[in-house]
GROMACS .gro file of C-alpha atoms in nm:
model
  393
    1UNK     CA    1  -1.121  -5.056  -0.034
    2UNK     CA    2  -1.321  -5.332   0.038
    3UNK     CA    3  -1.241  -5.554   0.367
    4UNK     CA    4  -1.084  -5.763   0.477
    5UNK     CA    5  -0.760  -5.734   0.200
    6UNK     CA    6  -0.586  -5.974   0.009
    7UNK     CA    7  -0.398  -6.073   0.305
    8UNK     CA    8  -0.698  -6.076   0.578
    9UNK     CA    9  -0.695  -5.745   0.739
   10UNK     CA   10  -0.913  -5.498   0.834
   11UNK     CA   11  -0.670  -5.196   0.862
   12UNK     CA   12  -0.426  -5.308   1.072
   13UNK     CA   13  -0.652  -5.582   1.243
   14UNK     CA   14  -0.684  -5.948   1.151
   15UNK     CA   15  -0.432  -6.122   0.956
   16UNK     CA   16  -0.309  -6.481   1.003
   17UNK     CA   17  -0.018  -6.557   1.281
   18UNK     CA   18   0.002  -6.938   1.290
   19UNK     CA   19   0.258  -7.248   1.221
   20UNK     CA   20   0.368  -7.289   0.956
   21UNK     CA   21   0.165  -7.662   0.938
   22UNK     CA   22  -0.148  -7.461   0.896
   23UNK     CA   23  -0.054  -7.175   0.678
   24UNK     CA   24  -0.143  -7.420   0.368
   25UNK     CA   25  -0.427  -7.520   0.504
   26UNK     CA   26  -0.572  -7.211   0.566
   27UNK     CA   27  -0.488  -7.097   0.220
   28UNK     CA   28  -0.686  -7.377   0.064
   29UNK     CA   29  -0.930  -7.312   0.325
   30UNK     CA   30  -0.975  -6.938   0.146
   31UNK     CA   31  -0.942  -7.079  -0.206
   32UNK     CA   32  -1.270  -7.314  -0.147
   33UNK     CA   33  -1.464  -7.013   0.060
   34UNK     CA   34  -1.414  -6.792  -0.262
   35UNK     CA   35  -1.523  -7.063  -0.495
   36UNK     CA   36  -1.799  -7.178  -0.325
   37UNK     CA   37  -1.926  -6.801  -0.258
   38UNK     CA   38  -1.950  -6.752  -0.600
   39UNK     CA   39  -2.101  -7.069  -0.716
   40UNK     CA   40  -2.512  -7.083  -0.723
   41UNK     CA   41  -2.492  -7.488  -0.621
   42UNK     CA   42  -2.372  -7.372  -0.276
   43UNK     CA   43  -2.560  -7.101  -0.212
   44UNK     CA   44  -2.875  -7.268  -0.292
   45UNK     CA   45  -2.819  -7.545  -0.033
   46UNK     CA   46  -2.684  -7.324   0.224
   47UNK     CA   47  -3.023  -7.098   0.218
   48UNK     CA   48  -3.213  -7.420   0.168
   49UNK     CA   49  -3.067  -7.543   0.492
   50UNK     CA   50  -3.132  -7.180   0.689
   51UNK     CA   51  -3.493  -7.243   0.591
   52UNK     CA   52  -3.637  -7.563   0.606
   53UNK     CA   53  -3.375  -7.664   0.850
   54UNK     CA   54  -3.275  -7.408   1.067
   55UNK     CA   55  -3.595  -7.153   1.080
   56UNK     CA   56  -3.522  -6.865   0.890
   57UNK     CA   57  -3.623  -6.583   0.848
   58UNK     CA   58  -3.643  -6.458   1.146
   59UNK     CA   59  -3.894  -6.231   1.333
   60UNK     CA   60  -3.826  -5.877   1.353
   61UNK     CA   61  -4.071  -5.840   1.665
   62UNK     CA   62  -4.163  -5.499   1.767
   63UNK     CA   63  -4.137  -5.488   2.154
   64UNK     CA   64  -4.424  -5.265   2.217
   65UNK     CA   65  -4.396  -5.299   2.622
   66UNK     CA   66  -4.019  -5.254   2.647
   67UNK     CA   67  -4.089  -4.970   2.433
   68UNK     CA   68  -4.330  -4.823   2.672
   69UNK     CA   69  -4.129  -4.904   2.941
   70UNK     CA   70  -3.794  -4.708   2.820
   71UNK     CA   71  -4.028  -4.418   2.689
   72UNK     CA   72  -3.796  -4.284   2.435
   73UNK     CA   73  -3.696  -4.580   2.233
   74UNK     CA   74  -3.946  -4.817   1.962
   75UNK     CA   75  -3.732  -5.123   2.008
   76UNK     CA   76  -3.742  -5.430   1.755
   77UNK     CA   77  -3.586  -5.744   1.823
   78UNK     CA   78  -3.428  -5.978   1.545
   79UNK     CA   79  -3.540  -6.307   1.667
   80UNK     CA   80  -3.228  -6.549   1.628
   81UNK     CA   81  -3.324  -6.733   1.965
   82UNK     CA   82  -3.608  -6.862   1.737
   83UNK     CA   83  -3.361  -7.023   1.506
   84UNK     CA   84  -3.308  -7.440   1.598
   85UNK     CA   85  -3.063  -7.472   1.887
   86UNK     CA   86  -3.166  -7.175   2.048
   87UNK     CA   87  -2.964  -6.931   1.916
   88UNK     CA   88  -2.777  -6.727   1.578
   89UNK     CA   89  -2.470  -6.978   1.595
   90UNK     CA   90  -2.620  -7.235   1.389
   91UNK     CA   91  -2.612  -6.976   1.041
   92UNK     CA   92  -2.233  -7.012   1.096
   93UNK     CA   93  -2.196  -7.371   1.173
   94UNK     CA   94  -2.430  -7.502   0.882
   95UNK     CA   95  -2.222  -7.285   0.654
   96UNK     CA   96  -1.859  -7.397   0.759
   97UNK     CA   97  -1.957  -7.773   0.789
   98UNK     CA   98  -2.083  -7.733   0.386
   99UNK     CA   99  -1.746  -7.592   0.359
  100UNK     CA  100  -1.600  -7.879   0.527
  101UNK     CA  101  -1.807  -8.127   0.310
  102UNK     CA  102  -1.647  -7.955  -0.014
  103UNK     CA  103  -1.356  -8.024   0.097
  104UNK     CA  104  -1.395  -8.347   0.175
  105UNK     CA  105  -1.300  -8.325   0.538
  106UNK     CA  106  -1.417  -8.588   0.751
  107UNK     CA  107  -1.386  -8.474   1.114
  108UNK     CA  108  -1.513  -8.186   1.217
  109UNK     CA  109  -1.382  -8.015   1.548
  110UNK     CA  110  -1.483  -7.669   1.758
  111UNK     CA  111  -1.422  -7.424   2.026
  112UNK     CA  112  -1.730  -7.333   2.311
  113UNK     CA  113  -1.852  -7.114   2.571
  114UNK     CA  114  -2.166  -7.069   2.660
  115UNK     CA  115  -2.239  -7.391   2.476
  116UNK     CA  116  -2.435  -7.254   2.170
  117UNK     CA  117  -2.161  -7.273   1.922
  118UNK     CA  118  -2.082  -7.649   2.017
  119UNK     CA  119  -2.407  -7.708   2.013
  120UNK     CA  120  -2.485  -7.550   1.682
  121UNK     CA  121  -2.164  -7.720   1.545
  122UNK     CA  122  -2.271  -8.070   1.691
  123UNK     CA  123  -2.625  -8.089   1.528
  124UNK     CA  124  -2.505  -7.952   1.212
  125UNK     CA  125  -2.254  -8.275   1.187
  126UNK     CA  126  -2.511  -8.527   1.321
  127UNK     CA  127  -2.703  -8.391   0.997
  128UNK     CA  128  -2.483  -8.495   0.764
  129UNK     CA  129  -2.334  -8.764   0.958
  130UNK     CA  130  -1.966  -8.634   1.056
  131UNK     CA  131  -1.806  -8.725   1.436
  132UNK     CA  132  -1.736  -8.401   1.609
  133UNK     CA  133  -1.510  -8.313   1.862
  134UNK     CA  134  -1.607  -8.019   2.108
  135UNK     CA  135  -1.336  -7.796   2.338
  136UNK     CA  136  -1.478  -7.677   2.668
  137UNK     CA  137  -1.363  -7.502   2.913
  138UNK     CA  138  -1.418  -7.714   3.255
  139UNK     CA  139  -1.588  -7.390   3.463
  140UNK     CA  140  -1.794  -7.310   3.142
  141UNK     CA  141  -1.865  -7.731   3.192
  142UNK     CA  142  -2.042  -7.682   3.492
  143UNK     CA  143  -2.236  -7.368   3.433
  144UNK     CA  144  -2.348  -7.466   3.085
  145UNK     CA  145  -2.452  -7.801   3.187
  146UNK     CA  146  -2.794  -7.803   2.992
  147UNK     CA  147  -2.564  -7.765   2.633
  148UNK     CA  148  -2.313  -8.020   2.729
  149UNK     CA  149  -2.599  -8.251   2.778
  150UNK     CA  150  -2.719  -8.149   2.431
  151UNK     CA  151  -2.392  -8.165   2.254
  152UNK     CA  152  -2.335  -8.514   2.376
  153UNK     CA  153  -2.709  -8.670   2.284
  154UNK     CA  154  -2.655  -8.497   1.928
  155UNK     CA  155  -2.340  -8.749   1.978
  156UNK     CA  156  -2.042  -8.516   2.016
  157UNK     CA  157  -1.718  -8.592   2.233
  158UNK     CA  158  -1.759  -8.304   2.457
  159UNK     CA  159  -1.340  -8.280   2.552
  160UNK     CA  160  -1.275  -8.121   2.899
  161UNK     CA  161  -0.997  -7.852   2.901
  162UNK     CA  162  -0.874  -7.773   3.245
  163UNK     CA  163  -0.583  -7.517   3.188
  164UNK     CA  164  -0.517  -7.152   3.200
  165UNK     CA  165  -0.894  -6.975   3.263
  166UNK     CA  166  -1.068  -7.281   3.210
  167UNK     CA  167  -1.301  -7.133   2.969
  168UNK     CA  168  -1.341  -7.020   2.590
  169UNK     CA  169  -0.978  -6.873   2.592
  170UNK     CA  170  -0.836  -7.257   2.646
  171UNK     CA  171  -1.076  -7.454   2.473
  172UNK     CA  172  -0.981  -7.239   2.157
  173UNK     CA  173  -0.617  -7.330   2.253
  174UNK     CA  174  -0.706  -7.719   2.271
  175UNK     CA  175  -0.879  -7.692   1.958
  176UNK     CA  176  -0.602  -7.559   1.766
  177UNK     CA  177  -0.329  -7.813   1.904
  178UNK     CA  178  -0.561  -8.096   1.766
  179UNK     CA  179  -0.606  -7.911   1.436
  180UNK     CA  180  -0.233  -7.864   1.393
  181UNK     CA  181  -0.210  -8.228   1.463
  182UNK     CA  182  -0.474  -8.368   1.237
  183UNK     CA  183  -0.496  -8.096   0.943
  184UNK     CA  184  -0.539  -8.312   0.697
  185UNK     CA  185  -0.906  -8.503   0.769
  186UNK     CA  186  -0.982  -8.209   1.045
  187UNK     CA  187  -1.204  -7.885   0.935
  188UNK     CA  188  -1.178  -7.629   1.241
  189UNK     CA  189  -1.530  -7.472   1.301
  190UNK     CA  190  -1.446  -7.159   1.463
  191UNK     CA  191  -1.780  -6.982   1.639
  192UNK     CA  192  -1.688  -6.619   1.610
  193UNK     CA  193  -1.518  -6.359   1.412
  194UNK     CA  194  -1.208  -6.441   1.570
  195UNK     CA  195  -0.903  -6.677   1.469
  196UNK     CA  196  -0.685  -6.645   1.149
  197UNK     CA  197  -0.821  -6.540   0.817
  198UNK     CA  198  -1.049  -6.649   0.687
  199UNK     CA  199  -1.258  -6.716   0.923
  200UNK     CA  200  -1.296  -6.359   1.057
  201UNK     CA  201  -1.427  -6.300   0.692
  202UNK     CA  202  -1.630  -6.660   0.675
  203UNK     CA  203  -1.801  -6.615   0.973
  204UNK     CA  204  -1.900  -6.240   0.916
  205UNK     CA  205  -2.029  -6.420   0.614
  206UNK     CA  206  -2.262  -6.608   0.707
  207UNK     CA  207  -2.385  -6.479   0.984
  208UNK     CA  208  -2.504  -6.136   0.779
  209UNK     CA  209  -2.820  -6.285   0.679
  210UNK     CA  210  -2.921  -6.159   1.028
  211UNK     CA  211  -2.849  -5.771   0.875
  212UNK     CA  212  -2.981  -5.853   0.557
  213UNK     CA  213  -3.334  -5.994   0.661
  214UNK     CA  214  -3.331  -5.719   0.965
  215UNK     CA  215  -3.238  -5.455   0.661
  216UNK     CA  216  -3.500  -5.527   0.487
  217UNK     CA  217  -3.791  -5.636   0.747
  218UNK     CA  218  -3.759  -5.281   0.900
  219UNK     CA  219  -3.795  -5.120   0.587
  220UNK     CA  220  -4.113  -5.254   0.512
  221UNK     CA  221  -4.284  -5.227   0.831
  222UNK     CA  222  -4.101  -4.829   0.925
  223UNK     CA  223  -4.061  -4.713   0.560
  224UNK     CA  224  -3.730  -4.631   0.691
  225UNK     CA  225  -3.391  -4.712   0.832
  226UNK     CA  226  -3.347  -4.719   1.191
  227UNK     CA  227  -3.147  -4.506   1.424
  228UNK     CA  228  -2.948  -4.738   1.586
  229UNK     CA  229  -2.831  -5.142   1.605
  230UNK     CA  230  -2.766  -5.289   1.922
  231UNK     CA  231  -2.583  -5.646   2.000
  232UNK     CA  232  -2.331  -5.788   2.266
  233UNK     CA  233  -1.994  -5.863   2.156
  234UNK     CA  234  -1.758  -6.107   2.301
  235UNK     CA  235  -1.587  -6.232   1.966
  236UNK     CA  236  -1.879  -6.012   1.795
  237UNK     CA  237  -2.050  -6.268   1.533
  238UNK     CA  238  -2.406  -6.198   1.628
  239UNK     CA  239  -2.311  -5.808   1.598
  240UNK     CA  240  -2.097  -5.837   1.266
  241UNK     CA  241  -2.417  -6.080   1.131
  242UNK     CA  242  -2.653  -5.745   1.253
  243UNK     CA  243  -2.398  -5.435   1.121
  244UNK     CA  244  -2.262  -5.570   0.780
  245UNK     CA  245  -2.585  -5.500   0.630
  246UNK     CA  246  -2.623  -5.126   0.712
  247UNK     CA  247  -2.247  -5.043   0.708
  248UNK     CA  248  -2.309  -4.811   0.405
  249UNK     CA  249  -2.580  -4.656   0.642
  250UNK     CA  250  -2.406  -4.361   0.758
  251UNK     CA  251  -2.713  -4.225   0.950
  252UNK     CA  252  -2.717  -4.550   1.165
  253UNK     CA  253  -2.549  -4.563   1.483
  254UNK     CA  254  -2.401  -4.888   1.546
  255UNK     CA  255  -2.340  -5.001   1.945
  256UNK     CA  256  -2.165  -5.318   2.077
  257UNK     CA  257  -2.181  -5.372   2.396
  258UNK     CA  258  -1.862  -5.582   2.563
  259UNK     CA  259  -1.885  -5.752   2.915
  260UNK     CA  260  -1.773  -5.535   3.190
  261UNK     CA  261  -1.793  -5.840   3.435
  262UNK     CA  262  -1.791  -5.727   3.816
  263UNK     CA  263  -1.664  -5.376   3.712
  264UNK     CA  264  -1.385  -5.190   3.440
  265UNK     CA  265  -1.228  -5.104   3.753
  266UNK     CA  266  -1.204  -5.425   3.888
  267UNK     CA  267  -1.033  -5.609   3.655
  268UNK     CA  268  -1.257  -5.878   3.613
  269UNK     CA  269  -1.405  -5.783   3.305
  270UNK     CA  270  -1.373  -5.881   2.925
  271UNK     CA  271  -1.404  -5.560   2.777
  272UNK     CA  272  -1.128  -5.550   2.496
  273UNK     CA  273  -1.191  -5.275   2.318
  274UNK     CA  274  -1.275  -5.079   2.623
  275UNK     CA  275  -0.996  -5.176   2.774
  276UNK     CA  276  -0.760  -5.384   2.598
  277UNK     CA  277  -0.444  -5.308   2.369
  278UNK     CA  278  -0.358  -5.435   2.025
  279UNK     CA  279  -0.217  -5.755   2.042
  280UNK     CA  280  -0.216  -6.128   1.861
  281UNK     CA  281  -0.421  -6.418   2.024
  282UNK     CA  282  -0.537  -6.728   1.838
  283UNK     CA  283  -0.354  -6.664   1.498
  284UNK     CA  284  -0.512  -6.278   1.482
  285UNK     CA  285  -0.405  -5.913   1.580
  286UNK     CA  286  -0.690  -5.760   1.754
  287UNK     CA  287  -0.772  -5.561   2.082
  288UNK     CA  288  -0.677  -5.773   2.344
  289UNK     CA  289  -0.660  -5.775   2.746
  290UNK     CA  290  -0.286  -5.872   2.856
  291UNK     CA  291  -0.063  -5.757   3.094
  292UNK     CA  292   0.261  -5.470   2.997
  293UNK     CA  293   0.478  -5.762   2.907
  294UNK     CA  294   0.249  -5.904   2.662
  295UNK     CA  295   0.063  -6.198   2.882
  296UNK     CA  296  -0.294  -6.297   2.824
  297UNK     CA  297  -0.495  -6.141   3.072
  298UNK     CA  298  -0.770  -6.398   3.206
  299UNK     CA  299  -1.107  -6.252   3.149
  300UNK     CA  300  -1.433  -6.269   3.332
  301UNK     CA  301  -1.809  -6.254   3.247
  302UNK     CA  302  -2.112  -6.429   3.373
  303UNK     CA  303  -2.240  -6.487   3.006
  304UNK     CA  304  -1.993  -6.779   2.939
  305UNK     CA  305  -2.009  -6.643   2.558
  306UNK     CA  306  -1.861  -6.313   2.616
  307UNK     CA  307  -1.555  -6.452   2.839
  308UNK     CA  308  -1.292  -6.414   2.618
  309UNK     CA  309  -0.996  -6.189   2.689
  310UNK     CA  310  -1.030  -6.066   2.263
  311UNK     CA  311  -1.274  -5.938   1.997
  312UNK     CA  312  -1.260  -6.019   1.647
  313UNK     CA  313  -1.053  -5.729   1.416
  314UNK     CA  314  -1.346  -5.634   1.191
  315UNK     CA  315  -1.496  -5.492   1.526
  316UNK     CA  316  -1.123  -5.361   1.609
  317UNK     CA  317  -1.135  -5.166   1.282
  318UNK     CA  318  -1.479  -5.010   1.312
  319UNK     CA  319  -1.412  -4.893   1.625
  320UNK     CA  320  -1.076  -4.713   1.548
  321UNK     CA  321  -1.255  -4.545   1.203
  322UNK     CA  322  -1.548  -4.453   1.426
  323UNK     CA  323  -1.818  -4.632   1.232
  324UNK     CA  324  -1.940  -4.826   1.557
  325UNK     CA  325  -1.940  -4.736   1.931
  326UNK     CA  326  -1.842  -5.039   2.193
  327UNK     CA  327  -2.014  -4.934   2.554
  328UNK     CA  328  -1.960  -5.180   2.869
  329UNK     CA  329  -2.265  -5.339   3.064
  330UNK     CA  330  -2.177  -5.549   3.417
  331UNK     CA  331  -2.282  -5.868   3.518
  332UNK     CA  332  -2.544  -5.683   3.761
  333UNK     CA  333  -2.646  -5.480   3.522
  334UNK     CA  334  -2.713  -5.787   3.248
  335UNK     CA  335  -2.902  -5.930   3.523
  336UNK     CA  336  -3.140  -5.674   3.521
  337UNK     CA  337  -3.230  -5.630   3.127
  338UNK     CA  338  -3.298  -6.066   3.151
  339UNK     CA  339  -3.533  -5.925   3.410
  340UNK     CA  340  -3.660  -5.688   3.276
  341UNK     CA  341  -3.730  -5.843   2.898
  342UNK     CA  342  -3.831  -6.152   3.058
  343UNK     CA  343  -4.084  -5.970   3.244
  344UNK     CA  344  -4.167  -5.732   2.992
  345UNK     CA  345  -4.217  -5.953   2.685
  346UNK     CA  346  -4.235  -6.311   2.807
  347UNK     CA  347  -3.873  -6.359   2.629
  348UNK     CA  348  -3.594  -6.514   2.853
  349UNK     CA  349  -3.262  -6.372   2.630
  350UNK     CA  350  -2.928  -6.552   2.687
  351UNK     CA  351  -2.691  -6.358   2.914
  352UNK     CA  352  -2.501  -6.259   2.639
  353UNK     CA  353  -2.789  -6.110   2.505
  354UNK     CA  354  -2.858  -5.985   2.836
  355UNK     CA  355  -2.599  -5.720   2.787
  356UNK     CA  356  -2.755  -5.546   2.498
  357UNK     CA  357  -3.117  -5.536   2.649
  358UNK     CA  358  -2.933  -5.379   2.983
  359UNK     CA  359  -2.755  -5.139   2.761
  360UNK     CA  360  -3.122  -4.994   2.613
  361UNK     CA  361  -3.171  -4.813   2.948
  362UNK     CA  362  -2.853  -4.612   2.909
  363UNK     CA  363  -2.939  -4.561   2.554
  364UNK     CA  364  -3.310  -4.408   2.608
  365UNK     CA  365  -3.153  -4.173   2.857
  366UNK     CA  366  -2.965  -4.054   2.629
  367UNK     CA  367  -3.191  -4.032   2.282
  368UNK     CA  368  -3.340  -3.663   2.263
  369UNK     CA  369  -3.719  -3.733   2.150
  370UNK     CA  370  -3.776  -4.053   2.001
  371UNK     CA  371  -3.578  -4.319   1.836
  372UNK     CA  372  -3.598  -4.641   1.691
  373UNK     CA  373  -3.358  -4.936   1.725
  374UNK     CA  374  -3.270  -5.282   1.639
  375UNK     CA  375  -3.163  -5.516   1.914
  376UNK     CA  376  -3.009  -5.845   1.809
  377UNK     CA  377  -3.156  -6.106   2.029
  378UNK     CA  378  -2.883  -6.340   1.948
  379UNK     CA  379  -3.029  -6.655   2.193
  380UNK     CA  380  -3.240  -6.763   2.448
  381UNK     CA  381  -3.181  -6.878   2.825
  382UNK     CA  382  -3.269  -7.150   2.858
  383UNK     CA  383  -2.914  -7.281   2.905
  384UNK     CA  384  -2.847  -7.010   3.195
  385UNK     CA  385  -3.060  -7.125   3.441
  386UNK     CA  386  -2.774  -7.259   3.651
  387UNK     CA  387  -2.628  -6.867   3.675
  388UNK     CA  388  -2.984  -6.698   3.757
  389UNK     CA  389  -2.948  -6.794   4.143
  390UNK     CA  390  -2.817  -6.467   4.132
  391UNK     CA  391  -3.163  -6.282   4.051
  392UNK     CA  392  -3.371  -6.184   4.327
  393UNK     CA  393  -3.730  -6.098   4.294
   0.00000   0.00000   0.00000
């Protein structure tokens, strides 16, 4: 069985659970994706635009002081914070907006967070001269201040949404109302492997170019696989864009590692595998953090990108066949491994990425002799500056 099915699911995950006014659009949507998968025409201008536009390949960069530092572990980073923008969300967007383009769609509207996605998706429509609309979250508004400047000089309507959470959970909600209400000229770029099929299967898409290049760049400098992968997951693009590759790899150990915000015990966390039960949020059944009667739960992390109270299902389905292991990391905790790469290596990594680096400590305690393991450094932090009054020293 190959995934997701016919009907967009990964086991019993995914799926698509919206109005009716979209279900024809998203079929077409799937039609077009297929078509243009196969055809060479599109695939040569997508790669052309991941290479002389966006930076790719990445680096696989062995960090030889982090290494020596956790003793146990030979860690290699996959670069994407090299990419233009900053981070791995631009593979996605400069796929979809082709997509769009096919189409002939001509408005293109998204969902952000942290900022990186609605950045991404901003300067791929300035490239080929579409107006873009941008959901965000008022509270992820002020703490990603840097990429709202961005998104607006890239010439963006950055829209301010000031319900529910404030943050990615609502601006996803916005961005759906306006897509219901403009179908027709609008093409939804959703960041993550999240929302209604296809995206789940679209995004994983194009974002596995990050497994593919890491696939083979650590075969030709180890002569092997490695032990383990290692990425944060809040919808889980950068992660899916890592595993896909290696998924046949039985003798790799794959580890996402979900925001557990001031504490699992707390609450205030946006763990939902961890934590969460099966459930439908933004057109998809996934893990999901809501209350016994079926009510969103608001989630909480300080990586704006990894606030969301859901994961994608492709991630829901690994971890319920046991091919990949979801572990929790705090916002303390993600502190420290900024800290402790930035001081390291001379690389400041995105909060989100934050949470994987943190997570290597845990890991080397527990590796017997010595392994090796891939780390997807999915973006920089440059836009977290605001939320690193926190770190002292």
């Amino acid at each position: 069985m190959t995934y997701p099915d016919k009907k967009g699911h990964f086991g019993e995950f995914g799926g698509k659970y919206v109005p009716e006014t979209l279900m024809s659009m998203l079929e077409e949507l799937e039609k077009q994706f297929v078509r243009l998968k196969k055809s060479k025409a599109f695939q040569k201008e997508f790669h052309f635009y991941l290479q002389e536009y966006a930076g790719r390949p990445t680096n696989l960069y062995l960090a030889e002081r982090l290494s020596k530092h956790l003793k146990t572990l030979k860690v290699y980073l996959k670069r994407e914070d090299l990419l233009h923008t900053g981070a791995h969300k631009i593979n996605n967007t400069l796929g979809q907006i082709l997509v769009a383009k096919a189409m002939g769609k001509q408005r293109i509207i998204a969902e952000t967070g942290a900022g990186q996605h609605g950045v991404a998706t901003a300067t791929a429509a300035a490239l080929f001269g579409l107006p873009c609309r941008v959901y965000m979250g008022t509270e992820d508004i002020e703490r990603q201040a840097l990429n709202v400047f961005r998104m607006k000089l890239l010439g963006a309507e950055v829209f301010p949404v000031d319900s529910g959470s404030k943050t990615l959970k609502d601006a996803m909600n916005e961005a759906i109302r306006d897509w219901v209400t403009n179908v027709r000229e609008t093409f939804y770029v959703i960041g993550s492997v999240a929302g209604p099929h296809p995206y789940p299967w679209m995004v994983r898409e194009f974002q596995s170019v990050i497994g593919r290049e890491a696939r083979r760049q650590f075969l030709a400098k180890e002569k092997r696989l490695p032990n383990y992968l290692l990425a944060c997951v809040g919808g889980g693009s950068n992660a899916l864009g890592l595993f896909h590759a290696f998924l046949k790899d039985k003798n790799v150990k794959m580890i996402g590692v979900e925001a557990a915000g001031e504490g699992m015990r707390t609450g205030r966390h946006a763990a939902a595998i961890a934590s969460g039960q099966i459930g439908v949020l933004h057109g998809s059944k996934s893990g999901l953090l809501q209350t016994k009667d079926g009510q969103v739960k608001i989630a909480h992390s300080i990586a704006a990108g990894l606030d969301y109270p859901g994961v994608g299902p492709e991630h829901a389905y690994y971890n319920k066949i046991g091919r990949a292991q979801y572990v929790t990391v705090t916002d303390q905790e993600a502190l420290n491994g900024l800290k402790l790469l930035s001081r390291a290596e001379g690389i400041i990594p995105a909060l989100e990425t934050s949470h994987a680096i943190s997570y290597l400590q845990k890991l080397a305690r527990k590796v017997k002799g010595k392994a090796s393991v891939i780390v997807c450094l999915s973006g920089r932090g440059d836009k977290d500056v605001g939320s690193l009054k926190n770190l002292n020293g």
